[in-house]
Amino acid sequence: MARINDSYLKLKAGYLFPEIGRRVKNFAEANPNAKIIRLGIGDVTRPLAPAVLEAFHQAVDDLGRGESFHGYGPEQGYDFLINVIIDKVYKPLGVSLKSSEVFISDGSKCDTANILDIFDLGNKVALGDPVYPVYNDTNVMVGRSGEADEKGYYEGLVYMPCLEENGFLPELPQEQVDLIYLCFPNNPTGTVASKAELKKWVDFALEKNALILFDAAYEAFITEADIPRSIFEIPGAEKCSIEFRSFSKTSGFTGVRCALTVIPDGVFGTNNNGEKIQLNKLWNRRQSTKFNGVSYPVQKAAAAVYSEEGWKQVKETIDYYMENARIICEGLKQAGLSVYGGVNAPYIWLKTPQGLSSWDFFDKLLNECHVVGTPGSGFGPSGEGYFRLSAFGDRENIQEAVTRIKTKFT
Ligand SMILES: *Cc1c(COP(=O)(O)O)cnc(C)c1O
C-alpha cells in the first residue's frame, strides 16, 4: 500500500472556517428570523469592473476564431500582461524589472506554497503570529517542522508574535533564519510597514544572508502616502526578496484566478557546495515543469485592470471597500472597542472587550448582534484575544452591522 506523507497528519484539521460554519448554522436553525451579516471571510463581494469584463469577453471570442486562437501560452505568462505590470505597477514606484523577472500564475496562495519546492528542508523559516495560515501549513506539509505543541506552535519553525505591544509588527529574530515571510498590508491584522520598518528587514536579510518572502496581496488598499507598496521600493531588496502579488483582492479575481511573483535576477541561494545559484532560474524551471500557464482570457482580463478605464473602475471598488472599513472602524471606536487596521487594508483587527477569548467574543457577536467575524486565535496563538472583521460586503449590511454592535456595546 502507498505510504503517505506523514507530515500531513501533523496538521490541525482545517478547523477555523468549518467551526465558524457549524456555529453559524446552529444559530441560524435556532433563530430562523435572525438576519445574519457575515463579515468573516476574506473574499471580495463586488462584481468585475466593466472594462475588465469586456476584455475577458473579447479574449474568449478570440479563442473561437482560427486566426486568433491561443493554445498553450508561455508558462511564465504572456508578455502583454508582464509588460503592463512592469510599466503600470512597478515603474511608477521607481522599480525597474525585466520581463523574465515576473512570473504570472493562477494565485498567490499556490505561489507562496509552491515556492518551498526550490528550498532545502534544512532552512530555518520565520513567520508572523498571527499569520495567513498558508505559510505555516505548507512548511508543515513539506516536512520542515515537528509536531505542534499545545499552543499550536510547530517545532522547528520560528514564530514572530505580532501584538498590541509591538504595534503588530514582527521583531527581528534573535536566531539565524533563512526564509522570512512578511505580509504587508497584513492579513489578518491590517497593519502596514513604513519604509523605515521594511528597510530594517531588508538590512537584516542582507546582513544574515536570509531571503524575504514578501506577500503584497493587499497593496492596492493602501490609502496613506509614504507606505511602501512593494518590498522593491527598499534599496537592496532586489538582492534578498521575492514578492507575491495577486489580482484576487485588487480587482475581484478570487474566482477568476491570476497572480504574479517577482524574482529579481540578483536573488541567490546556495547549493550543497556553497556555490551561489540564481533563484529566478530555479523557479523558472519549477514553473516550466509543473505549471502550464494561466488561461489567455484571464491574462487579457488582468491586463485590462491597468488600462485607464479599467483602473478607474477597479479603484472605485477598492474605495468602496475602504469606506466600509472606515465605517466599521469609526463605529467600533464609538462602541469603546480597541480597533486596529482598516486604514490601509480591508481588515479590522479588534481587541476583544472584557478579556473575552476570541471564540467567546465570536459567540457573543453572533448571538447578540447576529454578526459573523473571524476569531483571531484561528490565525495563530498570538491572535487569541483578538477578532477580525472584513470590510468586503455591501454598504447597507456593513452599516447595519455597525449599528447593531454600537447598540449592544455602548
Ligand atoms: C487573499 C490572499 C492572497 C491571495 O491569494 P490568491 O491565491 O491569489 O487568491 C495571498 N495572500 C494573502 C495574505 C491573502 O489574504
Short mmCIF file of C-alpha atoms and ligand atoms in Angstrom, two decimals:
data_model
loop_
_atom_site.label_atom_id
_atom_site.label_comp_id
_atom_site.label_asym_id
_atom_site.label_seq_id
_atom_site.Cartn_x
_atom_site.Cartn_y
_atom_site.Cartn_z
CA MET A 1 0.00 0.00 0.00
CA ALA A 2 1.19 3.50 -0.73
CA ARG A 3 2.88 5.20 2.22
CA ILE A 4 1.55 8.68 2.84
CA ASN A 5 3.41 11.86 3.64
CA ASP A 6 3.18 11.69 7.44
CA SER A 7 3.68 15.41 7.75
CA TYR A 8 0.08 15.94 6.70
CA LEU A 9 -1.02 14.21 9.89
CA LYS A 10 0.78 16.84 11.97
CA LEU A 11 -1.65 19.48 10.70
CA LYS A 12 -4.53 20.51 12.84
CA ALA A 13 -7.60 19.59 10.77
CA GLY A 14 -8.88 22.64 8.83
CA TYR A 15 -10.59 23.86 11.95
CA LEU A 16 -11.34 27.56 11.74
CA PHE A 17 -13.83 28.05 8.91
CA PRO A 18 -15.67 24.72 9.36
CA GLU A 19 -16.13 25.56 13.04
CA ILE A 20 -17.42 29.04 12.16
CA GLY A 21 -19.80 27.44 9.66
CA ARG A 22 -21.03 24.96 12.26
CA ARG A 23 -21.74 27.64 14.87
CA VAL A 24 -23.48 29.92 12.37
CA LYS A 25 -25.61 27.04 11.11
CA ASN A 26 -26.68 26.08 14.64
CA PHE A 27 -27.55 29.68 15.42
CA ALA A 28 -29.50 30.12 12.18
CA GLU A 29 -31.53 26.96 12.84
CA ALA A 30 -32.39 28.09 16.36
CA ASN A 31 -33.15 31.65 15.20
CA PRO A 32 -34.73 31.37 11.76
CA ASN A 33 -35.78 35.03 11.70
CA ALA A 34 -32.38 36.49 12.53
CA LYS A 35 -30.78 38.39 9.64
CA ILE A 36 -27.17 37.26 9.87
CA ILE A 37 -24.49 39.58 8.48
CA ARG A 38 -21.26 37.85 7.51
CA LEU A 39 -18.08 39.85 7.93
CA GLY A 40 -15.95 36.81 8.44
CA ILE A 41 -14.49 35.61 5.20
CA GLY A 42 -11.69 37.27 3.27
CA ASP A 43 -13.43 37.24 -0.08
CA VAL A 44 -14.50 40.10 -2.30
CA THR A 45 -18.18 40.74 -2.96
CA ARG A 46 -18.33 43.31 -5.80
CA PRO A 47 -18.52 42.26 -9.48
CA LEU A 48 -15.70 42.58 -12.00
CA ALA A 49 -15.07 46.06 -13.44
CA PRO A 50 -16.87 46.58 -16.80
CA ALA A 51 -13.64 47.26 -18.72
CA VAL A 52 -12.13 44.07 -17.30
CA LEU A 53 -15.22 42.08 -18.17
CA GLU A 54 -15.17 43.42 -21.73
CA ALA A 55 -11.55 42.38 -22.25
CA PHE A 56 -12.38 38.99 -20.77
CA HIS A 57 -15.29 38.51 -23.23
CA GLN A 58 -13.24 39.63 -26.21
CA ALA A 59 -10.46 37.21 -25.35
CA VAL A 60 -12.94 34.36 -25.06
CA ASP A 61 -14.20 35.25 -28.55
CA ASP A 62 -10.57 35.24 -29.78
CA LEU A 63 -10.42 31.58 -28.83
CA GLY A 64 -13.42 30.86 -31.04
CA ARG A 65 -11.75 32.05 -34.25
CA GLY A 66 -8.97 30.21 -36.05
CA GLU A 67 -6.86 33.30 -36.66
CA SER A 68 -6.87 34.48 -33.04
CA PHE A 69 -6.98 31.10 -31.29
CA HIS A 70 -4.46 30.53 -28.47
CA GLY A 71 -3.30 27.15 -27.21
CA TYR A 72 -0.65 26.71 -24.54
CA GLY A 73 0.81 30.07 -23.61
CA PRO A 74 4.22 30.69 -22.07
CA GLU A 75 4.42 29.04 -18.63
CA GLN A 76 5.73 32.35 -17.28
CA GLY A 77 2.79 34.37 -18.63
CA TYR A 78 2.17 36.44 -21.75
CA ASP A 79 4.40 39.43 -22.39
CA PHE A 80 1.35 41.64 -22.91
CA LEU A 81 0.48 41.19 -19.23
CA ILE A 82 4.02 41.14 -17.86
CA ASN A 83 4.87 44.38 -19.66
CA VAL A 84 1.74 46.11 -18.36
CA ILE A 85 2.71 45.10 -14.83
CA ILE A 86 6.26 46.34 -15.25
CA ASP A 87 5.14 49.68 -16.75
CA LYS A 88 1.97 50.43 -14.81
CA VAL A 89 2.64 48.80 -11.46
CA TYR A 90 6.37 48.81 -10.80
CA LYS A 91 7.77 51.69 -12.85
CA PRO A 92 5.67 54.32 -11.00
CA LEU A 93 7.22 53.03 -7.76
CA GLY A 94 10.71 53.60 -9.15
CA VAL A 95 11.25 49.85 -9.53
CA SER A 96 12.57 48.60 -12.85
CA LEU A 97 12.19 44.96 -13.71
CA LYS A 98 12.98 42.75 -16.68
CA SER A 99 10.15 40.68 -18.14
CA SER A 100 11.99 37.48 -17.17
CA GLU A 101 11.82 38.56 -13.52
CA VAL A 102 7.98 38.43 -13.44
CA PHE A 103 6.07 35.14 -13.36
CA ILE A 104 2.29 35.09 -13.91
CA SER A 105 0.39 32.41 -12.02
CA ASP A 106 -3.11 31.37 -11.00
CA GLY A 107 -2.79 32.56 -7.42
CA SER A 108 -0.60 33.78 -4.60
CA LYS A 109 -1.83 31.00 -2.37
CA CYS A 110 -0.21 28.44 -4.65
CA ASP A 111 2.89 30.57 -5.30
CA THR A 112 3.59 31.16 -1.61
CA ALA A 113 3.11 27.41 -1.11
CA ASN A 114 4.96 26.16 -4.20
CA ILE A 115 7.99 28.37 -3.66
CA LEU A 116 9.06 25.87 -0.99
CA ASP A 117 9.86 23.43 -3.83
CA ILE A 118 13.12 25.22 -4.55
CA PHE A 119 14.42 25.31 -0.97
CA ASP A 120 16.15 22.73 1.16
CA LEU A 121 14.30 21.39 4.21
CA GLY A 122 17.20 22.47 6.42
CA ASN A 123 16.32 26.15 6.04
CA LYS A 124 15.06 27.91 9.17
CA VAL A 125 11.76 29.64 8.50
CA ALA A 126 10.41 32.68 10.36
CA LEU A 127 6.78 33.73 10.16
CA GLY A 128 4.40 36.09 11.89
CA ASP A 129 1.93 35.05 14.54
CA PRO A 130 -0.97 35.60 13.79
CA VAL A 131 -0.42 34.77 10.14
CA TYR A 132 -2.00 33.85 6.80
CA PRO A 133 -2.24 30.09 7.55
CA VAL A 134 -0.79 29.02 4.18
CA TYR A 135 2.80 29.93 5.18
CA ASN A 136 2.65 27.82 8.31
CA ASP A 137 0.76 24.82 6.98
CA THR A 138 2.79 24.43 3.78
CA ASN A 139 6.00 24.34 5.79
CA VAL A 140 4.49 21.62 7.95
CA MET A 141 3.35 19.71 4.84
CA VAL A 142 6.79 19.64 3.24
CA GLY A 143 8.23 18.25 6.45
CA ARG A 144 10.13 21.25 7.77
CA SER A 145 8.57 21.09 11.24
CA GLY A 146 8.00 18.69 14.07
CA GLU A 147 4.68 18.34 15.88
CA ALA A 148 2.61 21.24 17.17
CA ASP A 149 2.77 21.98 20.89
CA GLU A 150 -0.37 22.54 22.97
CA LYS A 151 -0.44 26.21 21.99
CA GLY A 152 -0.27 25.44 18.28
CA TYR A 153 3.39 26.27 17.59
CA TYR A 154 5.13 23.72 15.38
CA GLU A 155 8.56 22.58 16.48
CA GLY A 156 11.35 23.92 14.31
CA LEU A 157 9.53 26.98 12.93
CA VAL A 158 10.36 30.44 14.27
CA TYR A 159 7.28 32.45 15.22
CA MET A 160 7.33 36.23 15.49
CA PRO A 161 4.46 37.36 17.74
CA CYS A 162 2.57 40.44 16.49
CA LEU A 163 0.76 42.00 19.41
CA GLU A 164 -0.68 45.30 20.55
CA GLU A 165 2.58 45.91 22.47
CA ASN A 166 4.73 45.89 19.32
CA GLY A 167 2.17 47.54 17.08
CA PHE A 168 1.53 44.16 15.43
CA LEU A 169 4.93 44.39 13.75
CA PRO A 170 7.18 41.34 13.94
CA GLU A 171 10.54 41.80 15.67
CA LEU A 172 13.83 40.70 14.13
CA PRO A 173 14.52 37.06 15.05
CA GLN A 174 17.33 36.50 17.54
CA GLU A 175 18.46 33.28 15.88
CA GLN A 176 19.74 32.63 12.36
CA VAL A 177 16.82 32.27 9.95
CA ASP A 178 16.99 31.66 6.20
CA LEU A 179 13.47 32.36 4.94
CA ILE A 180 11.31 35.15 6.37
CA TYR A 181 7.65 35.58 5.47
CA LEU A 182 6.39 39.16 5.63
CA CYS A 183 2.88 40.24 4.66
CA PHE A 184 2.06 43.96 4.40
CA PRO A 185 -0.63 45.24 4.46
CA ASN A 186 -1.21 42.34 6.79
CA ASN A 187 -3.89 39.74 6.81
CA PRO A 188 -5.30 39.37 9.48
CA THR A 189 -4.19 42.47 11.44
CA GLY A 190 -4.43 45.13 8.72
CA THR A 191 -1.05 46.51 9.85
CA VAL A 192 1.31 48.18 7.38
CA ALA A 193 5.06 48.66 7.48
CA SER A 194 6.68 52.04 6.87
CA LYS A 195 9.72 52.39 4.61
CA ALA A 196 11.96 52.54 7.68
CA GLU A 197 10.39 49.37 9.04
CA LEU A 198 10.87 47.47 5.79
CA LYS A 199 14.42 48.80 5.48
CA LYS A 200 15.16 47.21 8.85
CA TRP A 201 14.11 43.84 7.40
CA VAL A 202 16.00 44.27 4.14
CA ASP A 203 19.17 45.27 6.00
CA PHE A 204 18.73 42.30 8.31
CA ALA A 205 18.22 39.89 5.41
CA LEU A 206 21.28 41.22 3.59
CA GLU A 207 23.42 41.01 6.71
CA LYS A 208 22.27 37.49 7.64
CA ASN A 209 22.03 36.13 4.08
CA ALA A 210 18.32 35.48 4.58
CA LEU A 211 15.57 35.64 1.98
CA ILE A 212 12.38 37.68 2.44
CA LEU A 213 9.17 36.22 1.01
CA PHE A 214 7.03 39.35 0.75
CA ASP A 215 3.27 38.96 0.30
CA ALA A 216 1.79 42.20 -1.08
CA ALA A 217 -1.70 40.83 -1.78
CA TYR A 218 -3.31 43.93 -0.24
CA GLU A 219 -1.03 46.70 -1.55
CA ALA A 220 -3.88 48.22 -3.61
CA PHE A 221 -5.73 49.00 -0.36
CA ILE A 222 -3.03 51.34 0.95
CA THR A 223 -4.50 54.82 1.35
CA GLU A 224 -1.76 56.65 3.27
CA ALA A 225 1.10 58.31 1.42
CA ASP A 226 4.64 57.03 2.02
CA ILE A 227 3.61 53.48 2.86
CA PRO A 228 5.64 51.24 0.52
CA ARG A 229 3.58 49.10 -1.86
CA SER A 230 6.45 46.85 -2.83
CA ILE A 231 9.46 45.49 -0.96
CA PHE A 232 11.48 46.51 -4.02
CA GLU A 233 11.00 50.18 -3.11
CA ILE A 234 13.63 49.48 -0.45
CA PRO A 235 17.20 49.62 -1.81
CA GLY A 236 18.88 46.22 -1.54
CA ALA A 237 15.60 44.27 -1.60
CA GLU A 238 16.35 43.25 -5.18
CA LYS A 239 19.17 41.13 -3.71
CA CYS A 240 17.21 39.40 -0.96
CA SER A 241 13.48 39.36 -1.70
CA ILE A 242 10.77 37.59 -3.63
CA GLU A 243 7.45 39.42 -3.94
CA PHE A 244 4.00 37.89 -4.36
CA ARG A 245 1.08 39.89 -5.72
CA SER A 246 -2.43 38.90 -6.65
CA PHE A 247 -5.33 40.20 -8.70
CA SER A 248 -7.67 38.49 -6.23
CA LYS A 249 -8.37 41.28 -3.77
CA THR A 250 -7.13 44.12 -6.01
CA SER A 251 -9.64 43.53 -8.79
CA GLY A 252 -12.08 40.89 -7.57
CA PHE A 253 -10.28 37.95 -9.19
CA THR A 254 -10.73 35.48 -6.32
CA GLY A 255 -12.86 33.32 -8.63
CA VAL A 256 -11.03 34.25 -11.85
CA ARG A 257 -7.50 33.42 -10.61
CA CYS A 258 -4.47 35.46 -11.56
CA ALA A 259 -1.38 36.49 -9.60
CA LEU A 260 2.29 37.19 -10.08
CA THR A 261 5.60 36.51 -8.42
CA VAL A 262 8.68 38.67 -8.87
CA ILE A 263 12.13 37.11 -8.50
CA PRO A 264 14.89 39.55 -9.46
CA ASP A 265 17.99 38.15 -11.11
CA GLY A 266 20.07 39.38 -8.19
CA VAL A 267 18.49 36.99 -5.68
CA PHE A 268 20.59 33.89 -4.95
CA GLY A 269 20.64 30.81 -2.79
CA THR A 270 23.49 28.39 -2.26
CA ASN A 271 23.83 24.77 -3.27
CA ASN A 272 25.40 21.91 -1.35
CA ASN A 273 28.89 23.11 -2.33
CA GLY A 274 28.22 26.66 -1.21
CA GLU A 275 28.01 27.95 -4.79
CA LYS A 276 25.54 30.74 -5.49
CA ILE A 277 22.52 29.79 -7.63
CA GLN A 278 20.02 32.24 -9.12
CA LEU A 279 16.57 31.64 -7.64
CA ASN A 280 14.92 33.05 -10.75
CA LYS A 281 16.36 30.19 -12.80
CA LEU A 282 15.15 27.57 -10.32
CA TRP A 283 11.65 28.99 -10.16
CA ASN A 284 11.53 29.18 -13.95
CA ARG A 285 12.50 25.52 -14.10
CA ARG A 286 9.92 24.63 -11.49
CA GLN A 287 7.10 26.50 -13.21
CA SER A 288 8.01 25.21 -16.68
CA THR A 289 7.81 21.65 -15.39
CA LYS A 290 4.84 21.78 -13.02
CA PHE A 291 2.69 24.60 -14.40
CA ASN A 292 1.23 25.31 -17.83
CA GLY A 293 0.31 28.96 -17.55
CA VAL A 294 -2.80 30.99 -16.80
CA SER A 295 -5.55 30.96 -19.41
CA TYR A 296 -5.36 33.55 -22.19
CA PRO A 297 -8.72 35.23 -21.41
CA VAL A 298 -7.78 35.58 -17.74
CA GLN A 299 -4.48 37.24 -18.60
CA LYS A 300 -6.28 39.59 -21.03
CA ALA A 301 -8.74 40.46 -18.28
CA ALA A 302 -5.87 41.03 -15.85
CA ALA A 303 -4.09 43.35 -18.28
CA ALA A 304 -7.31 45.40 -18.59
CA VAL A 305 -7.17 46.10 -14.84
CA TYR A 306 -4.35 48.52 -15.61
CA SER A 307 -5.98 50.18 -18.63
CA GLU A 308 -7.03 53.77 -17.93
CA GLU A 309 -10.72 52.90 -17.81
CA GLY A 310 -10.12 49.60 -16.02
CA TRP A 311 -8.05 51.09 -13.23
CA LYS A 312 -10.56 53.90 -12.65
CA GLN A 313 -13.31 51.32 -12.16
CA VAL A 314 -11.17 48.96 -10.09
CA LYS A 315 -10.12 51.85 -7.86
CA GLU A 316 -13.77 52.79 -7.28
CA THR A 317 -14.44 49.31 -5.91
CA ILE A 318 -11.36 49.46 -3.68
CA ASP A 319 -12.51 52.86 -2.39
CA TYR A 320 -15.95 51.38 -1.72
CA TYR A 321 -14.42 48.63 0.45
CA MET A 322 -12.17 51.11 2.21
CA GLU A 323 -15.15 53.34 3.01
CA ASN A 324 -16.74 50.22 4.52
CA ALA A 325 -13.58 49.77 6.57
CA ARG A 326 -13.73 53.38 7.75
CA ILE A 327 -17.38 52.97 8.80
CA ILE A 328 -16.54 49.82 10.76
CA CYS A 329 -13.51 51.38 12.48
CA GLU A 330 -15.40 54.52 13.44
CA GLY A 331 -18.42 52.61 14.71
CA LEU A 332 -16.39 50.19 16.79
CA LYS A 333 -14.35 53.01 18.31
CA GLN A 334 -17.59 54.76 19.27
CA ALA A 335 -18.63 51.49 20.90
CA GLY A 336 -15.47 51.75 23.01
CA LEU A 337 -13.56 48.93 21.35
CA SER A 338 -9.82 48.98 20.62
CA VAL A 339 -9.55 48.86 16.86
CA TYR A 340 -6.56 48.36 14.56
CA GLY A 341 -6.05 48.11 10.81
CA GLY A 342 -8.82 49.18 8.45
CA VAL A 343 -6.90 52.21 7.11
CA ASN A 344 -4.59 50.58 4.56
CA ALA A 345 -6.21 47.16 4.48
CA PRO A 346 -9.74 45.77 4.18
CA TYR A 347 -9.44 44.08 7.58
CA ILE A 348 -10.26 45.45 11.01
CA TRP A 349 -8.47 43.80 13.91
CA LEU A 350 -10.06 44.43 17.26
CA LYS A 351 -9.21 43.56 20.78
CA THR A 352 -11.98 41.53 22.35
CA PRO A 353 -13.63 43.50 25.19
CA GLN A 354 -13.73 42.41 28.84
CA GLY A 355 -10.91 39.95 28.27
CA LEU A 356 -13.17 37.59 26.32
CA SER A 357 -11.49 34.83 24.36
CA SER A 358 -11.69 35.10 20.57
CA TRP A 359 -14.31 32.33 20.40
CA ASP A 360 -16.38 33.73 23.30
CA PHE A 361 -16.49 37.06 21.51
CA PHE A 362 -17.45 35.26 18.30
CA ASP A 363 -20.43 33.69 20.10
CA LYS A 364 -21.40 36.96 21.76
CA LEU A 365 -21.32 38.85 18.46
CA LEU A 366 -23.30 36.12 16.73
CA ASN A 367 -25.90 35.74 19.49
CA GLU A 368 -26.40 39.40 20.36
CA CYS A 369 -25.72 41.18 17.06
CA HIS A 370 -26.18 38.38 14.51
CA VAL A 371 -22.83 39.39 13.04
CA VAL A 372 -20.21 36.83 11.98
CA GLY A 373 -16.49 37.61 12.19
CA THR A 374 -13.33 35.55 12.49
CA PRO A 375 -11.76 34.63 15.84
CA GLY A 376 -8.17 35.90 15.92
CA SER A 377 -6.98 32.68 17.54
CA GLY A 378 -7.66 30.93 14.22
CA PHE A 379 -4.66 32.75 12.75
CA GLY A 380 -2.21 31.68 15.43
CA PRO A 381 -1.72 31.61 19.20
CA SER A 382 -0.96 35.35 19.40
CA GLY A 383 -4.31 36.08 17.76
CA GLU A 384 -6.07 34.92 20.95
CA GLY A 385 -8.00 37.83 22.44
CA TYR A 386 -8.40 39.46 19.03
CA PHE A 387 -11.01 39.32 16.31
CA ARG A 388 -11.06 40.07 12.57
CA LEU A 389 -13.84 41.83 10.69
CA SER A 390 -13.71 42.13 6.94
CA ALA A 391 -14.72 45.25 5.00
CA PHE A 392 -15.77 43.20 1.98
CA GLY A 393 -19.54 43.41 1.75
CA ASP A 394 -22.48 45.60 0.87
CA ARG A 395 -22.62 49.05 2.41
CA GLU A 396 -26.11 48.61 3.90
CA ASN A 397 -25.06 45.38 5.61
CA ILE A 398 -21.92 46.99 6.97
CA GLN A 399 -23.89 49.95 8.32
CA GLU A 400 -26.48 47.66 9.83
CA ALA A 401 -23.80 45.51 11.47
CA VAL A 402 -22.08 48.55 12.94
CA THR A 403 -25.37 49.92 14.26
CA ARG A 404 -26.11 46.61 15.97
CA ILE A 405 -22.66 46.46 17.55
CA LYS A 406 -22.89 50.05 18.75
CA THR A 407 -26.32 49.39 20.28
CA LYS A 408 -25.13 46.32 22.17
CA PHE A 409 -21.74 47.54 23.29
CA THR A 410 -22.37 51.16 24.30
C1 LIG B 1 -6.16 36.50 -0.30
C2 LIG B 1 -4.71 36.41 -0.04
C3 LIG B 1 -3.81 36.06 -1.04
C4 LIG B 1 -4.29 35.83 -2.46
O1 LIG B 1 -4.40 34.51 -2.76
P1 LIG B 1 -4.84 34.08 -4.22
O2 LIG B 1 -4.44 32.65 -4.29
O3 LIG B 1 -4.05 34.92 -5.19
O4 LIG B 1 -6.30 34.30 -4.35
C5 LIG B 1 -2.47 36.00 -0.75
N1 LIG B 1 -2.01 36.29 0.48
C6 LIG B 1 -2.85 36.66 1.47
C7 LIG B 1 -2.28 37.02 2.78
C8 LIG B 1 -4.22 36.71 1.24
O5 LIG B 1 -5.03 37.07 2.24
#
